[in-house]
Amino acid sequence: MPNQQNTHEITTGRTSMPVAAPRPFTALWASQASSNLADGVVQAAAPLLVATLTRDPLIVAGMTVVQFLPWLLATLPSGAMADRMDRRRILVLGNVLRAVGFALLALALADGWRHVALLYAAVFIAGCAETMVDNAALAVPPRILPREKLERANGRLFATQSVINTFVGPPAGAALFAVAASAAFFTGAAAFALAALAALLLPALRSTGKKYETGGEHETGGEHETRRSHPTTIAQDIRSGWAHFWRHDLLRRVAFISAAINFFGAATGGLLVLLITGPYQLPMSSYGLFIAVPAAGAIAGSLLAEHIVPRIGGGPTTWLAALTPAAGYAVLGLGHSTPLALAAMFGAALATSLNQIVVSTLRQAAVPDELLGRVTAAYRLIVLGVVPLGALGGGLLGRGFGIRAAFVAAAVGLTLAAIPLASRVTTQGLRDAETRPAPPSPVGVRSVQSDLV
C-alpha cells in the first residue's frame, strides 16, 4: 500500500509474557513477510490498472480514497477488537479475506471484465481487513516472546516489512502487470493466502485482560474483580482511549502535524502514476522505482534516527518532517529531471521517518500500558483518516488545474500548515512529556496488555 506516515510503525515492546518457543515468532515473521509481499505487489499494480482504464485524475485519486477510507471508518473498532478476540483468528481471517478479494478481481480481469468499480471494491475490502490485521499483528510479539527479545524481534519485523513491501513487492508487481494485469493480482492473492496459512501455526492469542510489566505478568485482585463485576463494551473502550488521547495536548499536536503530512502526501500520491507516465514521459514499468526510492529513504531515516534526532532535537525534526516533503512536491511539480525528483522523494521519506521515531517514542513513553493500543487507534484515526480526504482533494485539483498544479499546491499547503503546527512542538516539550508520569487511567477502563504502535 502507498507509503503514509505512520501507515507502517513497530512497537518497541514495553511488556512481556513468559518465554515461548521460537516457532510462534517464525510463524508470525513468515505471515507478515508474505502479507507485505502481497501489499507491495498490489501497491504497484492497482494504480497501474487505474491508469490503463482512465486518465481522469479524480477517478485515479479515488483509488487512494477507497483504499484508506477503512482507516477512517474501522480503526477504532479494530483496535478495541484486537484486545478482545483471538488475534490468531484475526490474522487468518483478515488475510483470507484479502486473498479472496484479489483472487476474484484477478478472475474478472482474466475474463475481460475491466472496470474501475471492481478495483475499488477489492481495494476497499482489503483495506477493511488490513485495519484488523495490523492491529492484531502488532499486539502479538509481547505474547510469544520474553521482554529481552522483543526489540530484536520487532527490528526483524520492521526490516522485513520495509524491504519486501517496497523493494521486492512493487517492482515485482509492476513487472507482473506488464505481462498481464491478472497475473499481478493472482500473485497478491496467493501471497495473502500464504500469510493466512503461516498465521495458523501461531498459538491461540486471545487477550488475557492482564497488565504485563518488565518482570512478567501481573494482575491485582481488584482489577480482576472490577472486570468481572463491571465488564465494558467496545464502545466504552473506544471512548476511554479517545478521551486519553485528546487530553494529551502534545500528542494531539504531533498527530495533527502527521495528519497534515499525510493529507498532502495522499493528495499527490494518487496522482504520481499520472505524473511520471504523463509530464515525465516515463514507462509504467518505472513506477516501482518511484516507490522503492522513497522506501530507501525511510529505511535510512530509521537507521540514522538514533544519531540524528539527539543531535538536532525533536523540535527541529518536526520542522524537517513537514518542510522537506513540501520542497519535494515543488520539485516534482515544477521540474523535469527524474534523478532530481527521486532525490527529493528520498529526502522527504528520510525526514518523515525521523519524525516517526520522535512520535513513537513520545507515545510509548507518555501513554500508560493499559491504554496504549486504544490511544494508538485514536492517533491513527487522525493521522490516517485524512488520507481519503487528501486523495479526493488532489484528484479535484488535478482534474481542474492539471497534475503539476496539484503538486505545487501541496508544497504551498504543507508549508503553510507547518507554521502554526510545528512551531508549537519543541525539543524540551517532548522531553518533559516523555519523562512526566502518566496520568491515571479513567475509572472503569479495562486493564489490558500494551498493544501495537
Tab-separated table of C-alpha atoms in Angstrom:
chain	number	residue	atom	x	y	z
A	1	MET	CA	0.000	0.000	0.000
A	2	PRO	CA	1.163	3.582	-0.509
A	3	ASN	CA	3.641	4.843	1.995
A	4	GLN	CA	1.933	7.030	4.559
A	5	GLN	CA	3.397	8.236	7.774
A	6	ASN	CA	2.704	6.095	10.430
A	7	THR	CA	0.935	3.563	7.813
A	8	HIS	CA	3.940	1.140	8.935
A	9	GLU	CA	5.210	1.789	12.869
A	10	ILE	CA	6.515	-1.080	15.134
A	11	THR	CA	6.221	-1.028	18.926
A	12	THR	CA	9.381	-1.318	20.995
A	13	GLY	CA	7.591	-3.749	23.303
A	14	ARG	CA	7.464	-2.500	26.870
A	15	THR	CA	5.602	-5.552	28.141
A	16	SER	CA	6.222	-9.263	28.206
A	17	MET	CA	4.902	-12.756	28.699
A	18	PRO	CA	6.693	-15.874	29.898
A	19	VAL	CA	9.251	-17.267	27.461
A	20	ALA	CA	7.714	-19.006	24.443
A	21	ALA	CA	9.236	-21.363	21.928
A	22	PRO	CA	10.807	-19.693	18.885
A	23	ARG	CA	8.368	-21.329	16.436
A	24	PRO	CA	5.472	-18.883	17.023
A	25	PHE	CA	7.663	-15.911	16.135
A	26	THR	CA	8.842	-17.694	12.993
A	27	ALA	CA	5.203	-18.203	12.045
A	28	LEU	CA	4.412	-14.537	12.681
A	29	TRP	CA	7.502	-13.453	10.755
A	30	ALA	CA	6.565	-15.631	7.777
A	31	SER	CA	2.968	-14.437	7.848
A	32	GLN	CA	3.977	-10.788	7.912
A	33	ALA	CA	6.598	-11.268	5.189
A	34	SER	CA	4.087	-12.914	2.867
A	35	SER	CA	1.458	-10.288	3.646
A	36	ASN	CA	3.940	-7.489	2.961
A	37	LEU	CA	4.888	-9.083	-0.344
A	38	ALA	CA	1.243	-9.066	-1.353
A	39	ASP	CA	0.878	-5.452	-0.228
A	40	GLY	CA	3.861	-4.434	-2.335
A	41	VAL	CA	2.609	-6.213	-5.449
A	42	VAL	CA	-0.851	-4.658	-5.161
A	43	GLN	CA	0.655	-1.288	-4.274
A	44	ALA	CA	2.206	-1.109	-7.740
A	45	ALA	CA	-0.456	-2.966	-9.735
A	46	ALA	CA	-3.550	-1.094	-8.508
A	47	PRO	CA	-2.530	2.418	-9.675
A	48	LEU	CA	-1.248	0.998	-12.951
A	49	LEU	CA	-4.594	-0.712	-13.577
A	50	VAL	CA	-6.473	2.527	-12.888
A	51	ALA	CA	-4.176	4.434	-15.239
A	52	THR	CA	-4.954	1.965	-18.060
A	53	LEU	CA	-8.704	2.364	-17.509
A	54	THR	CA	-8.900	6.162	-17.226
A	55	ARG	CA	-6.812	9.306	-17.321
A	56	ASP	CA	-9.284	11.226	-15.149
A	57	PRO	CA	-7.261	12.479	-12.123
A	58	LEU	CA	-10.297	12.321	-9.836
A	59	ILE	CA	-11.013	8.676	-10.644
A	60	VAL	CA	-7.332	7.782	-10.282
A	61	ALA	CA	-7.167	9.544	-6.914
A	62	GLY	CA	-10.387	7.757	-5.950
A	63	MET	CA	-8.411	4.528	-5.652
A	64	THR	CA	-6.475	6.047	-2.750
A	65	VAL	CA	-9.728	7.262	-1.230
A	66	VAL	CA	-11.317	3.806	-1.122
A	67	GLN	CA	-8.032	2.239	-0.002
A	68	PHE	CA	-7.737	4.414	3.097
A	69	LEU	CA	-11.407	5.001	3.833
A	70	PRO	CA	-11.425	1.900	6.107
A	71	TRP	CA	-8.847	3.615	8.314
A	72	LEU	CA	-11.379	6.368	8.880
A	73	LEU	CA	-14.302	4.004	9.434
A	74	ALA	CA	-12.825	0.947	11.159
A	75	THR	CA	-9.639	1.933	13.004
A	76	LEU	CA	-11.153	2.437	16.455
A	77	PRO	CA	-13.325	-0.710	16.446
A	78	SER	CA	-10.392	-2.761	15.123
A	79	GLY	CA	-8.142	-1.536	17.931
A	80	ALA	CA	-10.714	-2.468	20.565
A	81	MET	CA	-11.443	-5.860	18.979
A	82	ALA	CA	-7.746	-6.749	18.971
A	83	ASP	CA	-7.859	-6.533	22.773
A	84	ARG	CA	-10.858	-8.869	22.968
A	85	MET	CA	-10.634	-11.521	20.212
A	86	ASP	CA	-8.186	-14.302	19.419
A	87	ARG	CA	-5.529	-12.431	17.444
A	88	ARG	CA	-4.506	-15.554	15.545
A	89	ARG	CA	-8.055	-15.824	14.215
A	90	ILE	CA	-7.991	-12.164	13.192
A	91	LEU	CA	-4.728	-12.692	11.259
A	92	VAL	CA	-6.067	-15.773	9.494
A	93	LEU	CA	-9.478	-14.393	8.582
A	94	GLY	CA	-8.128	-10.980	7.584
A	95	ASN	CA	-5.577	-12.448	5.180
A	96	VAL	CA	-8.117	-14.925	3.777
A	97	LEU	CA	-10.499	-12.045	3.100
A	98	ARG	CA	-7.790	-10.149	1.221
A	99	ALA	CA	-6.800	-13.257	-0.742
A	100	VAL	CA	-10.377	-13.936	-1.833
A	101	GLY	CA	-10.988	-10.322	-2.809
A	102	PHE	CA	-7.955	-10.022	-5.057
A	103	ALA	CA	-8.423	-13.524	-6.495
A	104	LEU	CA	-11.936	-12.563	-7.598
A	105	LEU	CA	-10.578	-9.343	-9.115
A	106	ALA	CA	-7.893	-11.303	-10.992
A	107	LEU	CA	-10.500	-13.743	-12.319
A	108	ALA	CA	-12.626	-10.837	-13.523
A	109	LEU	CA	-9.657	-9.241	-15.273
A	110	ALA	CA	-8.680	-12.535	-16.904
A	111	ASP	CA	-12.244	-12.869	-18.181
A	112	GLY	CA	-12.149	-9.401	-19.708
A	113	TRP	CA	-14.118	-7.531	-17.028
A	114	ARG	CA	-12.070	-4.354	-16.697
A	115	HIS	CA	-13.882	-1.739	-14.667
A	116	VAL	CA	-12.718	0.732	-12.030
A	117	ALA	CA	-15.569	-0.294	-9.720
A	118	LEU	CA	-14.166	-3.834	-9.436
A	119	LEU	CA	-10.788	-2.498	-8.340
A	120	TYR	CA	-12.429	-0.075	-5.910
A	121	ALA	CA	-14.378	-2.932	-4.318
A	122	ALA	CA	-11.332	-5.193	-3.955
A	123	VAL	CA	-9.168	-2.422	-2.504
A	124	PHE	CA	-11.854	-1.335	-0.038
A	125	ILE	CA	-12.370	-4.894	1.226
A	126	ALA	CA	-8.606	-5.340	1.578
A	127	GLY	CA	-8.370	-2.052	3.483
A	128	CYS	CA	-11.022	-3.158	5.978
A	129	ALA	CA	-9.144	-6.404	6.541
A	130	GLU	CA	-5.851	-4.515	6.867
A	131	THR	CA	-7.099	-2.431	9.799
A	132	MET	CA	-7.879	-5.652	11.675
A	133	VAL	CA	-4.690	-7.492	10.702
A	134	ASP	CA	-2.350	-4.602	11.505
A	135	ASN	CA	-3.816	-4.022	14.965
A	136	ALA	CA	-3.699	-7.733	15.789
A	137	ALA	CA	-0.223	-8.430	14.359
A	138	LEU	CA	1.427	-5.614	16.308
A	139	ALA	CA	-0.076	-6.980	19.522
A	140	VAL	CA	1.359	-10.494	19.077
A	141	PRO	CA	5.130	-10.212	19.874
A	142	PRO	CA	4.700	-9.443	23.605
A	143	ARG	CA	2.575	-12.599	23.879
A	144	ILE	CA	5.069	-15.020	22.321
A	145	LEU	CA	8.488	-13.650	23.298
A	146	PRO	CA	10.248	-12.645	26.523
A	147	ARG	CA	10.909	-8.931	27.067
A	148	GLU	CA	14.637	-9.185	26.322
A	149	LYS	CA	13.949	-10.476	22.791
A	150	LEU	CA	11.233	-8.026	21.783
A	151	GLU	CA	13.414	-5.225	20.405
A	152	ARG	CA	15.408	-7.608	18.229
A	153	ALA	CA	12.249	-9.363	17.025
A	154	ASN	CA	10.486	-6.100	16.216
A	155	GLY	CA	13.567	-4.908	14.380
A	156	ARG	CA	13.433	-8.007	12.187
A	157	LEU	CA	9.744	-7.485	11.507
A	158	PHE	CA	10.284	-3.825	10.602
A	159	ALA	CA	13.251	-4.547	8.333
A	160	THR	CA	11.421	-7.383	6.591
A	161	GLN	CA	8.349	-5.221	6.146
A	162	SER	CA	10.313	-2.314	4.704
A	163	VAL	CA	12.388	-4.365	2.292
A	164	ILE	CA	9.673	-6.687	0.989
A	165	ASN	CA	6.842	-4.157	0.939
A	166	THR	CA	8.930	-1.675	-1.032
A	167	PHE	CA	11.999	-3.146	-2.723
A	168	VAL	CA	10.593	-6.556	-3.666
A	169	GLY	CA	6.820	-6.234	-3.972
A	170	PRO	CA	6.373	-3.052	-6.071
A	171	PRO	CA	8.987	-3.891	-8.752
A	172	ALA	CA	7.530	-7.404	-8.948
A	173	GLY	CA	4.017	-6.003	-9.179
A	174	ALA	CA	4.979	-3.611	-11.964
A	175	ALA	CA	6.780	-6.380	-13.868
A	176	LEU	CA	3.861	-8.801	-13.488
A	177	PHE	CA	1.422	-6.117	-14.569
A	178	ALA	CA	3.456	-5.595	-17.734
A	179	VAL	CA	2.833	-9.280	-18.529
A	180	ALA	CA	-0.851	-9.306	-17.553
A	181	ALA	CA	-2.921	-7.334	-15.066
A	182	SER	CA	-4.485	-10.527	-13.734
A	183	ALA	CA	-1.035	-12.041	-13.073
A	184	ALA	CA	-0.198	-9.305	-10.579
A	185	PHE	CA	-3.432	-9.702	-8.625
A	186	PHE	CA	-3.304	-13.513	-8.699
A	187	THR	CA	0.183	-13.257	-7.192
A	188	GLY	CA	-1.030	-10.872	-4.499
A	189	ALA	CA	-3.926	-13.184	-3.659
A	190	ALA	CA	-1.590	-16.185	-3.386
A	191	ALA	CA	0.746	-14.285	-1.061
A	192	PHE	CA	-2.148	-13.281	1.211
A	193	ALA	CA	-3.274	-16.932	1.296
A	194	LEU	CA	0.236	-17.995	2.365
A	195	ALA	CA	0.137	-15.341	5.095
A	196	ALA	CA	-3.067	-16.884	6.419
A	197	LEU	CA	-1.551	-20.383	6.396
A	198	ALA	CA	1.508	-19.184	8.304
A	199	ALA	CA	-0.698	-17.459	10.890
A	200	LEU	CA	-2.416	-20.809	11.539
A	201	LEU	CA	0.857	-22.006	13.099
A	202	LEU	CA	0.547	-19.426	15.869
A	203	PRO	CA	-0.916	-20.461	19.232
A	204	ALA	CA	-4.300	-19.146	20.322
A	205	LEU	CA	-3.833	-15.490	21.246
A	206	ARG	CA	-6.995	-14.355	22.968
A	207	SER	CA	-6.427	-11.276	25.111
A	208	THR	CA	-5.986	-12.201	28.773
A	209	GLY	CA	-7.058	-8.842	30.140
A	210	LYS	CA	-3.880	-8.755	32.240
A	211	LYS	CA	-1.346	-5.992	32.573
A	212	TYR	CA	2.235	-7.002	31.750
A	213	GLU	CA	5.289	-5.429	33.251
A	214	THR	CA	9.025	-5.849	32.837
A	215	GLY	CA	9.199	-8.675	35.317
A	216	GLY	CA	6.306	-10.684	33.907
A	217	GLU	CA	2.536	-10.722	34.047
A	218	HIS	CA	0.728	-9.029	36.854
A	219	GLU	CA	-2.900	-8.629	37.809
A	220	THR	CA	-4.290	-7.436	41.079
A	221	GLY	CA	-7.363	-8.987	42.609
A	222	GLY	CA	-9.113	-5.616	42.477
A	223	GLU	CA	-8.512	-5.321	38.741
A	224	HIS	CA	-9.787	-8.843	38.157
A	225	GLU	CA	-12.922	-8.298	40.225
A	226	THR	CA	-13.560	-4.951	38.520
A	227	ARG	CA	-13.582	-6.585	35.092
A	228	ARG	CA	-15.841	-9.402	36.282
A	229	SER	CA	-18.369	-7.155	38.013
A	230	HIS	CA	-18.174	-4.207	35.572
A	231	PRO	CA	-17.460	-5.545	32.072
A	232	THR	CA	-17.008	-2.843	29.466
A	233	THR	CA	-18.337	-2.663	25.953
A	234	ILE	CA	-16.270	-1.985	22.846
A	235	ALA	CA	-17.846	1.464	22.668
A	236	GLN	CA	-16.714	2.228	26.233
A	237	ASP	CA	-13.198	1.012	25.474
A	238	ILE	CA	-13.063	3.220	22.378
A	239	ARG	CA	-14.278	6.257	24.316
A	240	SER	CA	-11.730	5.803	27.094
A	241	GLY	CA	-8.852	5.525	24.623
A	242	TRP	CA	-10.048	8.551	22.649
A	243	ALA	CA	-10.501	10.633	25.808
A	244	HIS	CA	-6.962	9.929	26.970
A	245	PHE	CA	-5.533	10.785	23.551
A	246	TRP	CA	-7.473	14.039	23.240
A	247	ARG	CA	-6.493	15.207	26.751
A	248	HIS	CA	-2.791	14.785	25.930
A	249	ASP	CA	-2.037	18.184	24.408
A	250	LEU	CA	1.369	17.408	22.881
A	251	LEU	CA	0.350	14.036	21.484
A	252	ARG	CA	-2.658	15.710	19.905
A	253	ARG	CA	-0.397	18.354	18.317
A	254	VAL	CA	2.016	15.876	16.762
A	255	ALA	CA	-0.960	13.903	15.492
A	256	PHE	CA	-2.215	16.936	13.577
A	257	ILE	CA	1.264	17.537	12.145
A	258	SER	CA	1.414	13.962	10.932
A	259	ALA	CA	-2.115	14.335	9.591
A	260	ALA	CA	-1.062	17.381	7.556
A	261	ILE	CA	1.888	15.450	6.123
A	262	ASN	CA	-0.366	12.549	5.209
A	263	PHE	CA	-3.095	14.767	3.786
A	264	PHE	CA	-0.794	16.352	1.228
A	265	GLY	CA	1.031	13.067	0.682
A	266	ALA	CA	-2.277	11.492	-0.279
A	267	ALA	CA	-3.170	14.470	-2.475
A	268	THR	CA	-0.072	13.810	-4.567
A	269	GLY	CA	0.443	10.070	-4.086
A	270	GLY	CA	-2.643	9.078	-6.023
A	271	LEU	CA	-1.549	11.267	-8.945
A	272	LEU	CA	2.076	10.142	-9.024
A	273	VAL	CA	1.445	7.466	-11.642
A	274	LEU	CA	-0.121	10.096	-13.916
A	275	LEU	CA	2.782	12.486	-13.350
A	276	ILE	CA	5.511	10.020	-14.274
A	277	THR	CA	3.648	8.489	-17.228
A	278	GLY	CA	2.454	11.911	-18.428
A	279	PRO	CA	4.624	15.023	-17.926
A	280	TYR	CA	7.750	12.983	-17.122
A	281	GLN	CA	7.083	10.631	-20.066
A	282	LEU	CA	8.348	7.514	-18.287
A	283	PRO	CA	7.131	3.944	-18.948
A	284	MET	CA	4.710	2.329	-16.499
A	285	SER	CA	7.376	-0.189	-15.524
A	286	SER	CA	9.337	2.624	-13.853
A	287	TYR	CA	6.552	3.250	-11.343
A	288	GLY	CA	8.039	0.683	-8.971
A	289	LEU	CA	11.221	2.773	-8.838
A	290	PHE	CA	9.255	5.755	-7.541
A	291	ILE	CA	8.030	3.545	-4.708
A	292	ALA	CA	11.355	1.872	-3.926
A	293	VAL	CA	13.460	5.051	-3.699
A	294	PRO	CA	11.321	6.722	-1.009
A	295	ALA	CA	11.333	3.403	0.834
A	296	ALA	CA	15.120	3.517	0.858
A	297	GLY	CA	14.883	6.981	2.390
A	298	ALA	CA	12.514	5.709	5.072
A	299	ILE	CA	14.852	2.849	5.971
A	300	ALA	CA	17.828	5.224	6.068
A	301	GLY	CA	15.897	7.523	8.389
A	302	SER	CA	15.057	4.653	10.721
A	303	LEU	CA	18.688	3.551	10.895
A	304	LEU	CA	20.060	7.075	11.375
A	305	ALA	CA	17.407	8.328	13.800
A	306	GLU	CA	19.326	7.356	16.936
A	307	HIS	CA	22.248	9.517	15.739
A	308	ILE	CA	20.426	12.444	14.117
A	309	VAL	CA	17.478	13.111	16.438
A	310	PRO	CA	19.573	13.512	19.640
A	311	ARG	CA	21.841	15.971	17.832
A	312	ILE	CA	19.237	18.244	16.269
A	313	GLY	CA	16.391	17.633	18.733
A	314	GLY	CA	12.789	16.556	18.326
A	315	GLY	CA	11.535	20.075	17.613
A	316	PRO	CA	13.715	20.687	14.523
A	317	THR	CA	12.977	17.132	13.393
A	318	THR	CA	9.290	18.042	13.321
A	319	TRP	CA	10.051	21.024	11.083
A	320	LEU	CA	12.115	18.856	8.736
A	321	ALA	CA	9.313	16.281	8.516
A	322	ALA	CA	6.955	18.938	7.152
A	323	LEU	CA	9.213	21.219	5.086
A	324	THR	CA	11.295	18.538	3.340
A	325	PRO	CA	8.262	16.846	1.737
A	326	ALA	CA	6.909	20.292	0.823
A	327	ALA	CA	10.133	21.021	-1.050
A	328	GLY	CA	9.887	17.620	-2.697
A	329	TYR	CA	6.391	18.350	-4.011
A	330	ALA	CA	7.674	21.598	-5.512
A	331	VAL	CA	10.497	19.746	-7.257
A	332	LEU	CA	8.092	17.143	-8.645
A	333	GLY	CA	5.545	19.712	-9.755
A	334	LEU	CA	7.909	22.222	-11.321
A	335	GLY	CA	10.820	20.103	-12.516
A	336	HIS	CA	11.542	17.687	-15.360
A	337	SER	CA	14.560	15.745	-14.075
A	338	THR	CA	13.870	12.175	-12.976
A	339	PRO	CA	17.050	11.876	-10.827
A	340	LEU	CA	16.216	15.158	-9.065
A	341	ALA	CA	12.640	14.011	-8.461
A	342	LEU	CA	13.842	10.713	-6.981
A	343	ALA	CA	16.371	12.533	-4.783
A	344	ALA	CA	13.623	14.825	-3.483
A	345	MET	CA	11.405	11.851	-2.674
A	346	PHE	CA	14.293	10.109	-0.899
A	347	GLY	CA	14.939	13.157	1.293
A	348	ALA	CA	11.250	13.602	2.116
A	349	ALA	CA	10.895	9.973	3.187
A	350	LEU	CA	14.049	10.187	5.318
A	351	ALA	CA	12.757	13.261	7.158
A	352	THR	CA	9.309	11.816	7.834
A	353	SER	CA	10.889	8.578	9.042
A	354	LEU	CA	12.912	10.536	11.610
A	355	ASN	CA	9.719	12.158	12.798
A	356	GLN	CA	8.039	8.772	13.163
A	357	ILE	CA	10.737	7.814	15.672
A	358	VAL	CA	10.116	11.017	17.634
A	359	VAL	CA	6.343	10.494	17.696
A	360	SER	CA	6.606	6.792	18.509
A	361	THR	CA	8.917	7.473	21.447
A	362	LEU	CA	6.588	10.148	22.764
A	363	ARG	CA	3.557	7.890	22.587
A	364	GLN	CA	5.233	4.855	24.136
A	365	ALA	CA	6.757	6.888	26.962
A	366	ALA	CA	3.760	9.065	27.788
A	367	VAL	CA	0.807	6.675	27.454
A	368	PRO	CA	0.013	4.038	30.130
A	369	ASP	CA	0.485	0.438	29.038
A	370	GLU	CA	-3.139	-0.488	29.546
A	371	LEU	CA	-4.281	2.293	27.179
A	372	LEU	CA	-1.557	2.205	24.552
A	373	GLY	CA	-3.462	0.146	21.995
A	374	ARG	CA	-6.609	2.240	22.077
A	375	VAL	CA	-4.753	5.557	22.229
A	376	THR	CA	-2.781	4.428	19.198
A	377	ALA	CA	-6.026	3.656	17.388
A	378	ALA	CA	-7.255	7.166	18.203
A	379	TYR	CA	-3.974	8.601	16.936
A	380	ARG	CA	-4.292	6.600	13.721
A	381	LEU	CA	-7.822	7.834	13.196
A	382	ILE	CA	-6.475	11.389	12.959
A	383	VAL	CA	-3.312	10.555	11.052
A	384	LEU	CA	-4.729	8.102	8.522
A	385	GLY	CA	-8.321	9.298	8.486
A	386	VAL	CA	-7.300	12.366	6.457
A	387	VAL	CA	-5.808	10.248	3.671
A	388	PRO	CA	-9.034	9.728	1.675
A	389	LEU	CA	-9.824	13.422	2.064
A	390	GLY	CA	-6.389	14.378	0.773
A	391	ALA	CA	-6.664	11.992	-2.153
A	392	LEU	CA	-10.060	13.433	-3.062
A	393	GLY	CA	-8.706	16.974	-2.860
A	394	GLY	CA	-5.717	16.085	-5.019
A	395	GLY	CA	-7.953	14.457	-7.592
A	396	LEU	CA	-10.143	17.557	-7.820
A	397	LEU	CA	-7.078	19.795	-8.169
A	398	GLY	CA	-5.580	17.538	-10.826
A	399	ARG	CA	-8.810	17.485	-12.801
A	400	GLY	CA	-9.377	21.233	-12.566
A	401	PHE	CA	-5.870	22.644	-12.872
A	402	GLY	CA	-3.591	19.850	-14.080
A	403	ILE	CA	-1.364	17.213	-12.489
A	404	ARG	CA	1.593	19.506	-11.865
A	405	ALA	CA	-0.615	22.125	-10.220
A	406	ALA	CA	-1.705	19.595	-7.593
A	407	PHE	CA	1.919	19.006	-6.558
A	408	VAL	CA	2.654	22.731	-6.371
A	409	ALA	CA	-0.485	23.300	-4.295
A	410	ALA	CA	0.616	20.527	-1.923
A	411	ALA	CA	4.008	22.199	-1.488
A	412	VAL	CA	2.389	25.506	-0.565
A	413	GLY	CA	-0.293	23.933	1.614
A	414	LEU	CA	2.085	21.811	3.689
A	415	THR	CA	4.412	24.768	4.236
A	416	LEU	CA	1.534	26.917	5.491
A	417	ALA	CA	0.270	24.112	7.737
A	418	ALA	CA	3.715	23.621	9.283
A	419	ILE	CA	3.960	27.210	10.509
A	420	PRO	CA	1.258	27.047	13.215
A	421	LEU	CA	1.635	23.324	13.953
A	422	ALA	CA	5.375	22.585	14.080
A	423	SER	CA	6.183	25.841	15.867
A	424	ARG	CA	4.292	24.586	18.928
A	425	VAL	CA	6.371	21.407	19.274
A	426	THR	CA	9.701	21.936	20.999
A	427	THR	CA	12.501	19.595	21.961
A	428	GLN	CA	12.111	20.491	25.631
A	429	GLY	CA	8.365	19.933	25.487
A	430	LEU	CA	8.882	16.463	24.050
A	431	ARG	CA	11.439	15.603	26.736
A	432	ASP	CA	9.146	16.804	29.503
A	433	ALA	CA	6.224	14.758	28.170
A	434	GLU	CA	8.349	11.625	27.910
A	435	THR	CA	9.630	11.869	31.494
A	436	ARG	CA	6.456	13.157	33.163
A	437	PRO	CA	4.483	10.421	34.977
A	438	ALA	CA	1.436	9.321	33.017
A	439	PRO	CA	-1.945	10.437	34.355
A	440	PRO	CA	-4.117	7.759	35.954
A	441	SER	CA	-6.442	5.770	33.722
A	442	PRO	CA	-10.126	6.776	33.698
A	443	VAL	CA	-12.351	4.837	36.078
A	444	GLY	CA	-13.796	1.684	34.585
A	445	VAL	CA	-11.145	1.302	31.887
A	446	ARG	CA	-10.339	-2.297	31.149
A	447	SER	CA	-6.761	-3.255	32.083
A	448	VAL	CA	-5.141	-4.777	29.045
A	449	GLN	CA	-1.648	-5.532	27.888
A	450	SER	CA	0.401	-2.944	25.999
A	451	ASP	CA	-0.538	-3.233	22.344
A	452	LEU	CA	0.879	-2.260	18.972
A	453	VAL	CA	2.146	1.090	17.793
